[in-house]
Short mmCIF file of C-alpha atoms and ligand atoms in Angstrom, two decimals:
data_model
loop_
_atom_site.label_atom_id
_atom_site.label_comp_id
_atom_site.label_asym_id
_atom_site.label_seq_id
_atom_site.Cartn_x
_atom_site.Cartn_y
_atom_site.Cartn_z
CA UNK A 1 -25.88 17.84 1.32
CA UNK A 2 -25.83 14.16 2.21
CA UNK A 3 -29.30 12.65 1.90
CA UNK A 4 -28.49 8.95 2.12
CA UNK A 5 -25.85 6.61 3.55
CA UNK A 6 -26.07 2.83 3.26
CA UNK A 7 -23.57 0.05 3.94
CA UNK A 8 -23.56 -3.62 2.97
CA UNK A 9 -21.31 -6.65 3.17
CA UNK A 10 -19.34 -7.37 -0.01
CA UNK A 11 -16.31 -9.57 -0.76
CA UNK A 12 -12.61 -8.75 -0.96
CA UNK A 13 -10.03 -10.42 -3.20
CA UNK A 14 -9.39 -13.21 -0.67
CA UNK A 15 -13.10 -14.00 -0.48
CA UNK A 16 -13.52 -12.40 2.94
CA UNK A 17 -16.39 -10.05 3.70
CA UNK A 18 -15.70 -6.34 3.71
CA UNK A 19 -17.67 -3.10 4.02
CA UNK A 20 -19.20 -1.36 1.00
CA UNK A 21 -20.66 2.11 1.52
CA UNK A 22 -22.89 4.19 -0.71
CA UNK A 23 -23.42 7.91 -0.11
CA UNK A 24 -26.11 9.95 -1.88
CA UNK A 25 -26.20 13.72 -2.07
CA UNK A 26 -28.81 16.23 -3.15
CA UNK A 27 -28.83 16.62 -6.91
CA UNK A 28 -28.49 12.90 -7.56
CA UNK A 29 -24.74 12.38 -7.25
CA UNK A 30 -23.54 9.21 -5.55
CA UNK A 31 -20.28 7.89 -4.11
CA UNK A 32 -19.38 4.25 -3.66
CA UNK A 33 -16.40 2.78 -1.79
CA UNK A 34 -15.12 -0.63 -0.71
CA UNK A 35 -12.68 -1.16 2.16
CA UNK A 36 -9.46 -3.21 1.81
CA UNK A 37 -7.91 -5.56 4.39
CA UNK A 38 -4.31 -6.48 5.30
CA UNK A 39 -2.66 -9.79 6.23
CA UNK A 40 0.68 -8.59 7.61
CA UNK A 41 -0.85 -5.84 9.70
CA UNK A 42 1.05 -3.46 11.98
CA UNK A 43 0.27 -3.61 15.70
CA UNK A 44 -0.95 -0.01 15.83
CA UNK A 45 -3.32 -0.01 12.89
CA UNK A 46 -6.83 1.33 13.32
CA UNK A 47 -9.13 -1.57 14.16
CA UNK A 48 -10.81 -3.59 11.45
CA UNK A 49 -14.04 -4.54 13.18
CA UNK A 50 -15.17 -8.13 12.58
CA UNK A 51 -18.15 -9.90 14.11
CA UNK A 52 -16.36 -12.98 15.46
CA UNK A 53 -19.58 -14.97 14.99
CA UNK A 54 -18.20 -18.34 13.89
CA UNK A 55 -21.51 -19.28 12.29
CA UNK A 56 -21.04 -16.59 9.63
CA UNK A 57 -18.02 -16.28 7.32
CA UNK A 58 -15.91 -18.22 9.86
CA UNK A 59 -16.11 -15.27 12.24
CA UNK A 60 -15.04 -12.70 9.66
CA UNK A 61 -18.45 -11.12 9.04
CA UNK A 62 -18.67 -7.32 9.18
CA UNK A 63 -22.34 -6.88 10.06
CA UNK A 64 -21.39 -4.88 13.17
CA UNK A 65 -19.42 -2.38 11.09
CA UNK A 66 -22.22 -2.27 8.51
CA UNK A 67 -24.75 -1.57 11.22
CA UNK A 68 -22.55 1.21 12.68
CA UNK A 69 -22.71 2.94 9.30
CA UNK A 70 -26.43 2.40 8.83
CA UNK A 71 -27.33 3.69 12.28
CA UNK A 72 -24.96 5.83 14.38
CA UNK A 73 -22.86 7.22 11.55
CA UNK A 74 -25.84 7.80 9.28
CA UNK A 75 -27.71 9.66 12.01
CA UNK A 76 -24.70 11.88 12.73
CA UNK A 77 -23.86 12.72 9.12
CA UNK A 78 -27.16 13.12 7.25
CA UNK A 79 -27.60 16.73 6.20
CA UNK A 80 -23.89 17.64 6.32
CA UNK A 81 -22.21 18.84 3.12
CA UNK A 82 -20.32 16.10 1.28
CA UNK A 83 -17.66 18.69 0.43
CA UNK A 84 -16.91 19.11 4.15
CA UNK A 85 -14.58 16.11 4.31
CA UNK A 86 -12.67 17.35 7.36
CA UNK A 87 -15.85 18.01 9.35
CA UNK A 88 -17.35 14.65 8.42
CA UNK A 89 -14.20 12.74 9.34
CA UNK A 90 -13.83 14.63 12.62
CA UNK A 91 -17.48 13.98 13.46
CA UNK A 92 -16.90 10.25 13.00
CA UNK A 93 -13.68 10.34 15.05
CA UNK A 94 -15.44 12.16 17.92
CA UNK A 95 -18.44 9.86 17.78
CA UNK A 96 -16.22 6.78 17.90
CA UNK A 97 -14.20 8.23 20.79
CA UNK A 98 -11.42 5.59 20.85
CA UNK A 99 -7.76 5.77 19.88
CA UNK A 100 -7.88 3.04 17.25
CA UNK A 101 -11.47 3.48 16.05
CA UNK A 102 -12.37 0.25 17.77
CA UNK A 103 -15.90 1.14 18.84
CA UNK A 104 -17.47 1.84 15.45
CA UNK A 105 -14.69 0.14 13.46
CA UNK A 106 -12.14 1.72 11.11
CA UNK A 107 -13.64 -0.32 8.27
CA UNK A 108 -17.01 1.37 8.88
CA UNK A 109 -15.46 4.84 9.08
CA UNK A 110 -13.16 4.47 6.08
CA UNK A 111 -16.02 3.20 3.91
CA UNK A 112 -18.01 6.33 4.76
CA UNK A 113 -15.04 8.67 4.44
CA UNK A 114 -14.09 7.42 0.96
CA UNK A 115 -17.70 7.25 -0.26
CA UNK A 116 -18.23 10.86 0.89
CA UNK A 117 -15.15 11.94 -1.10
CA UNK A 118 -16.47 10.15 -4.18
CA UNK A 119 -19.94 11.69 -3.76
CA UNK A 120 -18.46 15.19 -3.38
CA UNK A 121 -16.33 14.70 -6.50
CA UNK A 122 -19.33 13.39 -8.44
CA UNK A 123 -21.49 16.33 -7.46
CA UNK A 124 -18.75 18.70 -8.65
CA UNK A 125 -18.48 16.58 -11.82
CA UNK A 126 -14.77 16.14 -11.18
CA UNK A 127 -12.67 13.00 -11.07
CA UNK A 128 -11.64 12.17 -7.49
CA UNK A 129 -7.96 13.02 -8.08
CA UNK A 130 -8.92 16.52 -9.19
CA UNK A 131 -11.50 17.03 -6.44
CA UNK A 132 -8.90 16.20 -3.78
CA UNK A 133 -5.78 17.53 -5.47
CA UNK A 134 -6.89 20.61 -7.39
CA UNK A 135 -4.75 22.11 -10.12
CA UNK A 136 -1.43 21.01 -8.59
CA UNK A 137 -2.27 17.33 -9.02
CA UNK A 138 -0.37 16.15 -12.07
CA UNK A 139 2.25 13.56 -11.11
CA UNK A 140 1.70 9.96 -12.21
CA UNK A 141 3.42 7.68 -9.68
CA UNK A 142 6.08 5.10 -10.41
CA UNK A 143 4.34 1.74 -10.02
CA UNK A 144 6.14 -0.57 -7.57
CA UNK A 145 5.11 -3.84 -9.19
CA UNK A 146 5.28 -6.81 -6.86
CA UNK A 147 6.19 -9.68 -9.21
CA UNK A 148 7.35 -12.28 -6.67
CA UNK A 149 5.23 -12.86 -3.56
CA UNK A 150 6.41 -14.53 -0.34
CA UNK A 151 5.90 -14.15 3.40
CA UNK A 152 2.29 -13.91 4.55
CA UNK A 153 1.06 -13.52 0.96
CA UNK A 154 2.06 -16.93 -0.39
CA UNK A 155 2.70 -20.47 0.86
CA UNK A 156 6.27 -20.74 -0.47
CA UNK A 157 9.34 -20.65 1.83
CA UNK A 158 10.43 -17.10 0.88
CA UNK A 159 10.75 -15.03 4.05
CA UNK A 160 10.59 -11.68 2.30
CA UNK A 161 7.04 -10.71 1.40
CA UNK A 162 7.54 -8.65 -1.76
CA UNK A 163 9.99 -8.38 -4.64
CA UNK A 164 9.13 -5.36 -6.77
CA UNK A 165 10.19 -3.83 -10.07
CA UNK A 166 10.05 -0.05 -10.65
CA UNK A 167 10.09 1.10 -14.28
CA UNK A 168 11.84 4.36 -13.39
CA UNK A 169 13.28 4.82 -16.88
CA UNK A 170 9.90 5.04 -18.62
CA UNK A 171 8.78 8.42 -19.92
CA UNK A 172 5.10 7.93 -19.13
CA UNK A 173 2.95 5.82 -16.85
CA UNK A 174 1.64 3.87 -19.85
CA UNK A 175 5.22 3.01 -20.89
CA UNK A 176 6.01 2.00 -17.31
CA UNK A 177 3.13 -0.47 -17.36
CA UNK A 178 4.25 -1.84 -20.74
CA UNK A 179 7.81 -2.37 -19.48
CA UNK A 180 6.55 -3.96 -16.28
CA UNK A 181 4.22 -6.32 -18.13
CA UNK A 182 7.01 -7.42 -20.48
CA UNK A 183 9.26 -8.25 -17.52
CA UNK A 184 6.36 -10.00 -15.76
CA UNK A 185 5.74 -12.28 -18.74
CA UNK A 186 9.44 -12.93 -19.35
CA UNK A 187 9.83 -13.85 -15.68
CA UNK A 188 6.91 -16.26 -16.03
CA UNK A 189 8.64 -18.00 -18.91
CA UNK A 190 11.93 -18.22 -17.03
CA UNK A 191 10.31 -19.67 -13.92
CA UNK A 192 8.44 -22.26 -16.01
CA UNK A 193 11.61 -23.19 -17.89
CA UNK A 194 13.35 -23.77 -14.55
CA UNK A 195 10.55 -26.10 -13.44
CA UNK A 196 8.89 -23.68 -11.02
CA UNK A 197 5.21 -23.10 -10.43
CA UNK A 198 3.83 -19.88 -11.91
CA UNK A 199 0.76 -19.81 -9.70
CA UNK A 200 0.31 -16.39 -8.15
CA UNK A 201 0.08 -15.15 -4.56
CA UNK A 202 -2.35 -12.73 -2.92
CA UNK A 203 -1.02 -9.70 -4.79
CA UNK A 204 -0.79 -11.36 -8.20
CA UNK A 205 2.98 -11.97 -8.22
CA UNK A 206 4.47 -15.40 -8.79
CA UNK A 207 5.01 -17.54 -5.72
CA UNK A 208 7.70 -20.07 -6.74
CA UNK A 209 9.30 -22.36 -4.17
CA UNK A 210 12.50 -20.39 -3.68
CA UNK A 211 14.32 -20.15 -0.35
CA UNK A 212 16.36 -16.97 -0.42
CA UNK A 213 16.05 -13.38 -1.56
CA UNK A 214 19.06 -13.64 -3.93
CA UNK A 215 17.41 -16.59 -5.73
CA UNK A 216 14.31 -14.47 -6.37
CA UNK A 217 16.34 -11.39 -7.31
CA UNK A 218 18.49 -13.37 -9.76
CA UNK A 219 15.37 -14.56 -11.59
CA UNK A 220 14.09 -10.97 -11.78
CA UNK A 221 17.45 -9.58 -12.98
CA UNK A 222 17.64 -12.22 -15.71
CA UNK A 223 14.08 -11.42 -16.80
CA UNK A 224 14.83 -7.69 -17.03
CA UNK A 225 17.91 -8.34 -19.17
CA UNK A 226 16.13 -10.88 -21.35
CA UNK A 227 13.40 -8.29 -21.99
CA UNK A 228 16.09 -5.99 -23.35
CA UNK A 229 15.80 -3.47 -20.51
CA UNK A 230 18.63 -2.09 -18.38
CA UNK A 231 18.53 -3.03 -14.69
CA UNK A 232 18.85 0.17 -12.68
CA UNK A 233 18.46 2.65 -15.54
CA UNK A 234 15.15 1.33 -16.90
CA UNK A 235 13.96 -0.95 -14.11
CA UNK A 236 15.01 -0.54 -10.49
CA UNK A 237 14.23 -3.04 -7.74
CA UNK A 238 12.52 -2.76 -4.36
CA UNK A 239 11.92 -5.09 -1.42
CA UNK A 240 9.32 -5.33 1.30
CA UNK A 241 10.75 -7.91 3.70
CA UNK A 242 7.83 -7.13 6.08
CA UNK A 243 10.35 -7.97 8.80
CA UNK A 244 7.87 -7.70 11.70
CA UNK A 245 6.46 -11.00 10.44
CA UNK A 246 9.66 -12.99 11.05
CA UNK A 247 11.17 -11.00 13.91
CA UNK A 248 11.29 -12.84 17.25
CA UNK A 249 12.77 -12.12 20.68
CA UNK A 250 15.94 -13.88 19.49
CA UNK A 251 16.27 -11.91 16.26
CA UNK A 252 15.24 -12.20 12.62
CA UNK A 253 14.34 -15.83 11.95
CA UNK A 254 14.72 -16.95 8.33
CA UNK A 255 12.78 -20.15 7.68
CA UNK A 256 13.95 -20.47 4.07
CA UNK A 257 17.62 -20.56 5.06
CA UNK A 258 17.03 -22.00 8.51
CA UNK A 259 19.04 -19.29 10.25
CA UNK A 260 18.72 -16.44 12.69
CA UNK A 261 20.10 -12.94 12.04
CA UNK A 262 20.70 -10.41 14.81
CA UNK A 263 19.54 -6.83 14.15
CA UNK A 264 23.10 -5.93 13.15
CA UNK A 265 23.31 -8.90 10.80
CA UNK A 266 19.92 -8.00 9.36
CA UNK A 267 21.19 -4.51 8.52
CA UNK A 268 24.35 -5.93 6.94
CA UNK A 269 22.32 -8.47 4.96
CA UNK A 270 20.09 -5.72 3.53
CA UNK A 271 23.14 -3.57 2.77
CA UNK A 272 24.73 -6.52 0.97
CA UNK A 273 21.59 -7.01 -1.15
CA UNK A 274 21.43 -3.29 -1.94
CA UNK A 275 25.06 -3.44 -3.08
CA UNK A 276 24.65 -6.56 -5.23
CA UNK A 277 21.38 -5.54 -6.94
CA UNK A 278 19.90 -2.22 -8.17
CA UNK A 279 17.66 -1.98 -5.11
CA UNK A 280 16.46 1.60 -4.56
CA UNK A 281 13.83 1.03 -1.88
CA UNK A 282 13.45 -1.25 1.14
CA UNK A 283 10.22 -1.25 3.15
CA UNK A 284 10.02 -2.65 6.67
CA UNK A 285 13.58 -3.93 6.52
CA UNK A 286 13.41 -3.94 10.33
CA UNK A 287 10.56 -4.95 12.64
CA UNK A 288 8.05 -2.40 13.93
CA UNK A 289 9.36 -2.55 17.53
CA UNK A 290 13.05 -2.62 16.62
CA UNK A 291 13.62 1.13 16.67
CA UNK A 292 17.33 0.74 17.35
CA UNK A 293 17.55 -1.57 14.34
CA UNK A 294 15.73 1.02 12.24
CA UNK A 295 18.24 3.69 13.30
CA UNK A 296 21.19 1.43 12.48
CA UNK A 297 19.66 0.74 9.07
CA UNK A 298 19.20 4.46 8.49
CA UNK A 299 22.82 5.22 9.32
CA UNK A 300 24.01 2.38 7.08
CA UNK A 301 21.71 2.79 4.06
CA UNK A 302 19.65 5.96 4.49
CA UNK A 303 21.80 8.07 2.17
CA UNK A 304 21.67 5.70 -0.78
CA UNK A 305 18.38 3.85 -0.47
CA UNK A 306 14.76 4.72 0.19
CA UNK A 307 13.78 3.19 3.54
CA UNK A 308 10.01 2.94 3.77
CA UNK A 309 8.17 2.63 7.07
CA UNK A 310 4.94 0.63 6.91
CA UNK A 311 4.23 -1.29 10.15
CA UNK A 312 6.46 1.12 12.10
CA UNK A 313 4.23 4.12 11.22
CA UNK A 314 0.82 2.55 10.39
CA UNK A 315 -0.13 5.78 8.54
CA UNK A 316 -0.67 7.21 12.02
CA UNK A 317 0.15 10.94 12.46
CA UNK A 318 1.34 10.44 16.08
CA UNK A 319 3.55 7.43 15.33
CA UNK A 320 4.86 9.17 12.24
CA UNK A 321 5.71 12.33 14.18
CA UNK A 322 7.61 10.30 16.78
CA UNK A 323 9.33 8.37 13.98
CA UNK A 324 10.45 11.53 12.20
CA UNK A 325 11.92 12.83 15.48
CA UNK A 326 13.82 9.54 15.93
CA UNK A 327 15.05 9.60 12.32
CA UNK A 328 13.34 6.34 11.49
CA UNK A 329 13.15 5.62 7.74
CA UNK A 330 13.14 8.31 5.06
CA UNK A 331 9.83 7.44 3.42
CA UNK A 332 6.36 6.35 4.52
CA UNK A 333 3.92 3.80 3.16
CA UNK A 334 0.40 5.23 3.20
CA UNK A 335 -2.52 2.84 3.57
CA UNK A 336 -5.93 4.45 4.01
CA UNK A 337 -7.32 1.65 6.15
CA UNK A 338 -4.42 1.78 8.61
CA UNK A 339 -5.78 5.11 9.83
CA UNK A 340 -9.38 5.05 8.68
CA UNK A 341 -10.27 8.45 7.23
CA UNK A 342 -9.39 10.49 4.14
CA UNK A 343 -8.61 13.63 6.21
CA UNK A 344 -6.09 11.88 8.45
CA UNK A 345 -4.50 10.30 5.37
CA UNK A 346 -4.12 13.75 3.80
CA UNK A 347 -2.63 15.01 7.06
CA UNK A 348 0.02 12.27 7.02
CA UNK A 349 0.77 13.14 3.39
CA UNK A 350 1.32 16.80 4.36
CA UNK A 351 3.55 15.75 7.27
CA UNK A 352 5.66 13.62 4.93
CA UNK A 353 6.11 16.55 2.60
CA UNK A 354 7.10 18.82 5.50
CA UNK A 355 9.70 16.33 6.74
CA UNK A 356 11.01 15.63 3.22
CA UNK A 357 10.02 11.99 3.49
CA UNK A 358 9.17 10.05 0.35
CA UNK A 359 5.60 8.78 0.01
CA UNK A 360 4.36 5.47 -1.34
CA UNK A 361 0.58 5.18 -1.68
CA UNK A 362 -0.39 1.57 -1.03
CA UNK A 363 -3.08 -1.06 -1.42
CA UNK A 364 -3.57 -3.97 1.03
CA UNK A 365 -3.06 -7.64 0.26
CA UNK A 366 -6.83 -8.06 0.56
CA UNK A 367 -8.24 -5.65 -2.03
CA UNK A 368 -11.36 -4.96 -4.06
CA UNK A 369 -12.23 -3.30 -7.36
CA UNK A 370 -12.18 0.06 -5.55
CA UNK A 371 -9.58 2.35 -7.15
CA UNK A 372 -9.62 5.31 -4.74
CA UNK A 373 -5.89 4.96 -3.95
CA UNK A 374 -4.97 5.57 -7.60
CA UNK A 375 -6.74 8.94 -7.43
CA UNK A 376 -5.25 9.71 -4.01
CA UNK A 377 -1.74 9.02 -5.31
CA UNK A 378 -2.19 11.60 -8.08
CA UNK A 379 -4.08 14.06 -5.86
CA UNK A 380 -1.12 14.18 -3.46
CA UNK A 381 1.62 13.88 -6.13
CA UNK A 382 2.96 10.90 -4.18
CA UNK A 383 5.49 9.85 -6.79
CA UNK A 384 5.11 6.15 -6.03
CA UNK A 385 2.29 3.64 -5.72
CA UNK A 386 2.43 0.05 -4.58
CA UNK A 387 -0.56 -1.88 -5.82
CA UNK A 388 0.59 -5.38 -6.60
CA UNK A 389 1.50 -7.29 -9.69
CA UNK A 390 0.21 -7.05 -13.25
CA UNK A 391 -2.35 -9.80 -12.82
CA UNK A 392 -5.62 -10.17 -10.89
CA UNK A 393 -8.26 -7.51 -11.53
CA UNK A 394 -8.12 -6.21 -7.93
CA UNK A 395 -4.52 -5.09 -8.73
CA UNK A 396 -4.84 -4.13 -12.41
CA UNK A 397 -7.95 -2.03 -11.61
CA UNK A 398 -5.65 0.53 -9.95
CA UNK A 399 -3.17 0.49 -12.82
CA UNK A 400 -6.00 0.84 -15.35
CA UNK A 401 -7.39 3.76 -13.35
CA UNK A 402 -3.97 5.47 -13.43
CA UNK A 403 -3.76 4.91 -17.20
CA UNK A 404 -7.13 6.69 -17.45
CA UNK A 405 -5.97 9.55 -15.20
CA UNK A 406 -2.86 9.97 -17.34
CA UNK A 407 -5.12 10.40 -20.37
CA UNK A 408 -7.41 12.80 -18.45
CA UNK A 409 -4.38 14.96 -17.56
CA UNK A 410 -3.19 14.91 -21.16
CA UNK A 411 -0.16 17.11 -21.76
CA UNK A 412 -0.21 18.26 -18.10
CA UNK A 413 0.68 14.73 -16.93
CA UNK A 414 4.16 14.25 -15.48
CA UNK A 415 5.51 10.74 -14.89
CA UNK A 416 7.58 10.73 -11.69
CA UNK A 417 10.28 8.37 -13.06
CA UNK A 418 13.73 8.68 -11.45
CA UNK A 419 12.65 11.87 -9.64
CA UNK A 420 10.40 9.83 -7.36
CA UNK A 421 13.44 8.51 -5.53
CA UNK A 422 15.66 11.57 -5.66
CA UNK A 423 14.99 12.69 -2.06
CA UNK A 424 16.57 9.50 -0.72
CA UNK A 425 19.62 9.60 -3.00
CA UNK A 426 21.61 12.75 -2.28
P1 LIG B 1 -0.71 -6.31 3.97
O1 LIG B 1 0.65 -6.26 3.14
O2 LIG B 1 -1.74 -5.57 3.21
O3 LIG B 1 -0.97 -7.81 4.05
O4 LIG B 1 -0.40 -5.71 5.31
C1 LIG B 1 1.11 -5.13 2.48
C2 LIG B 1 2.39 -4.61 3.06
O5 LIG B 1 2.92 -5.16 4.05
O6 LIG B 1 2.91 -3.63 2.56
ZN1 LIG B 2 4.69 -3.56 3.98
#
């Protein structure tokens, strides 16, 4: 049973305060969790509660969320069994009483929810992936490695937020990381040789001053070939345009090119890119409110390309259910802090399975050393994980955790590889 819960302020990878929660259970086991934070957030995400007191952390303090954990949540949860994740999460949801967890704060609730899961795993002396996933958990996800950053994650003119490489041709997760790292370093050399900056953005990818997606993709293609790998067969490509960020009432506004694309032109542009490059996955190709655009994209590309909904679903069971009914996307991005509890995250994962949607477990652009999502990805056999580039410890911590899990699984480990994308390529 839970005998102690304590929260504190800590820092995320952008130097902003975030919530850290520690949960103690009888017998001495302990769980610790840190909450991530997004920059290009969806409109319907659970609320990240911040103090707004401009005298502390420029208004970004989280003392209110910390205090919610140390008082109301602590009082409600002390004495409950840490292995009763569903009960604990439901108790918090009921206590909060709002649709978007805005009273207590989703950052408060997620910190507790994750720390409880860690404490339960520790008291069973199991790694988190095994505690949550049981004996079926054995799939190591394809890492979607974000090697060029743009949009809200960098100060270059690239409108698209993420350019990712997927080492689908590897035969293990460790080999996938090796391939990815080789491409990452080759790309660095090529950017330098062309006179570009190799400083990195929020997710550890390069942030060169490039203006268009093809310019970025050409650099990546050349780096893959120079590494001696086969584009498509060994390394596939993926995009997260994060289109809600540059969608306006007039259409999709591209600053880099200085032009406006209608929803129809946006779909054709993405289709053109998917034809010209080995792109197997496009996330948020359309804006969160452009449901008609999403449907057009699905008709045009849904049979040949994974279309991942991030902002349009916000890891929210209700939005996801409506989206499935409207045939929006064929895969979902899962971010624990968009919804705020482990149980609701697991529910969304089950829904995705039921609807034959692909699943990408995901970090946020503001991260910490917490590696819970690596375990969650394996627990739910997600097949894909998006957790940034191969630099910055907040990103590599998740990859290193997955390398460890692969060793823990030993001969039972299965690397998802090309199979991860099969559902979207009939
Ligand atoms: P965010 O970006 O964490 O800044 O929202 C990640 C994403 O859009 O996938
Ligand atoms: Zn996204």
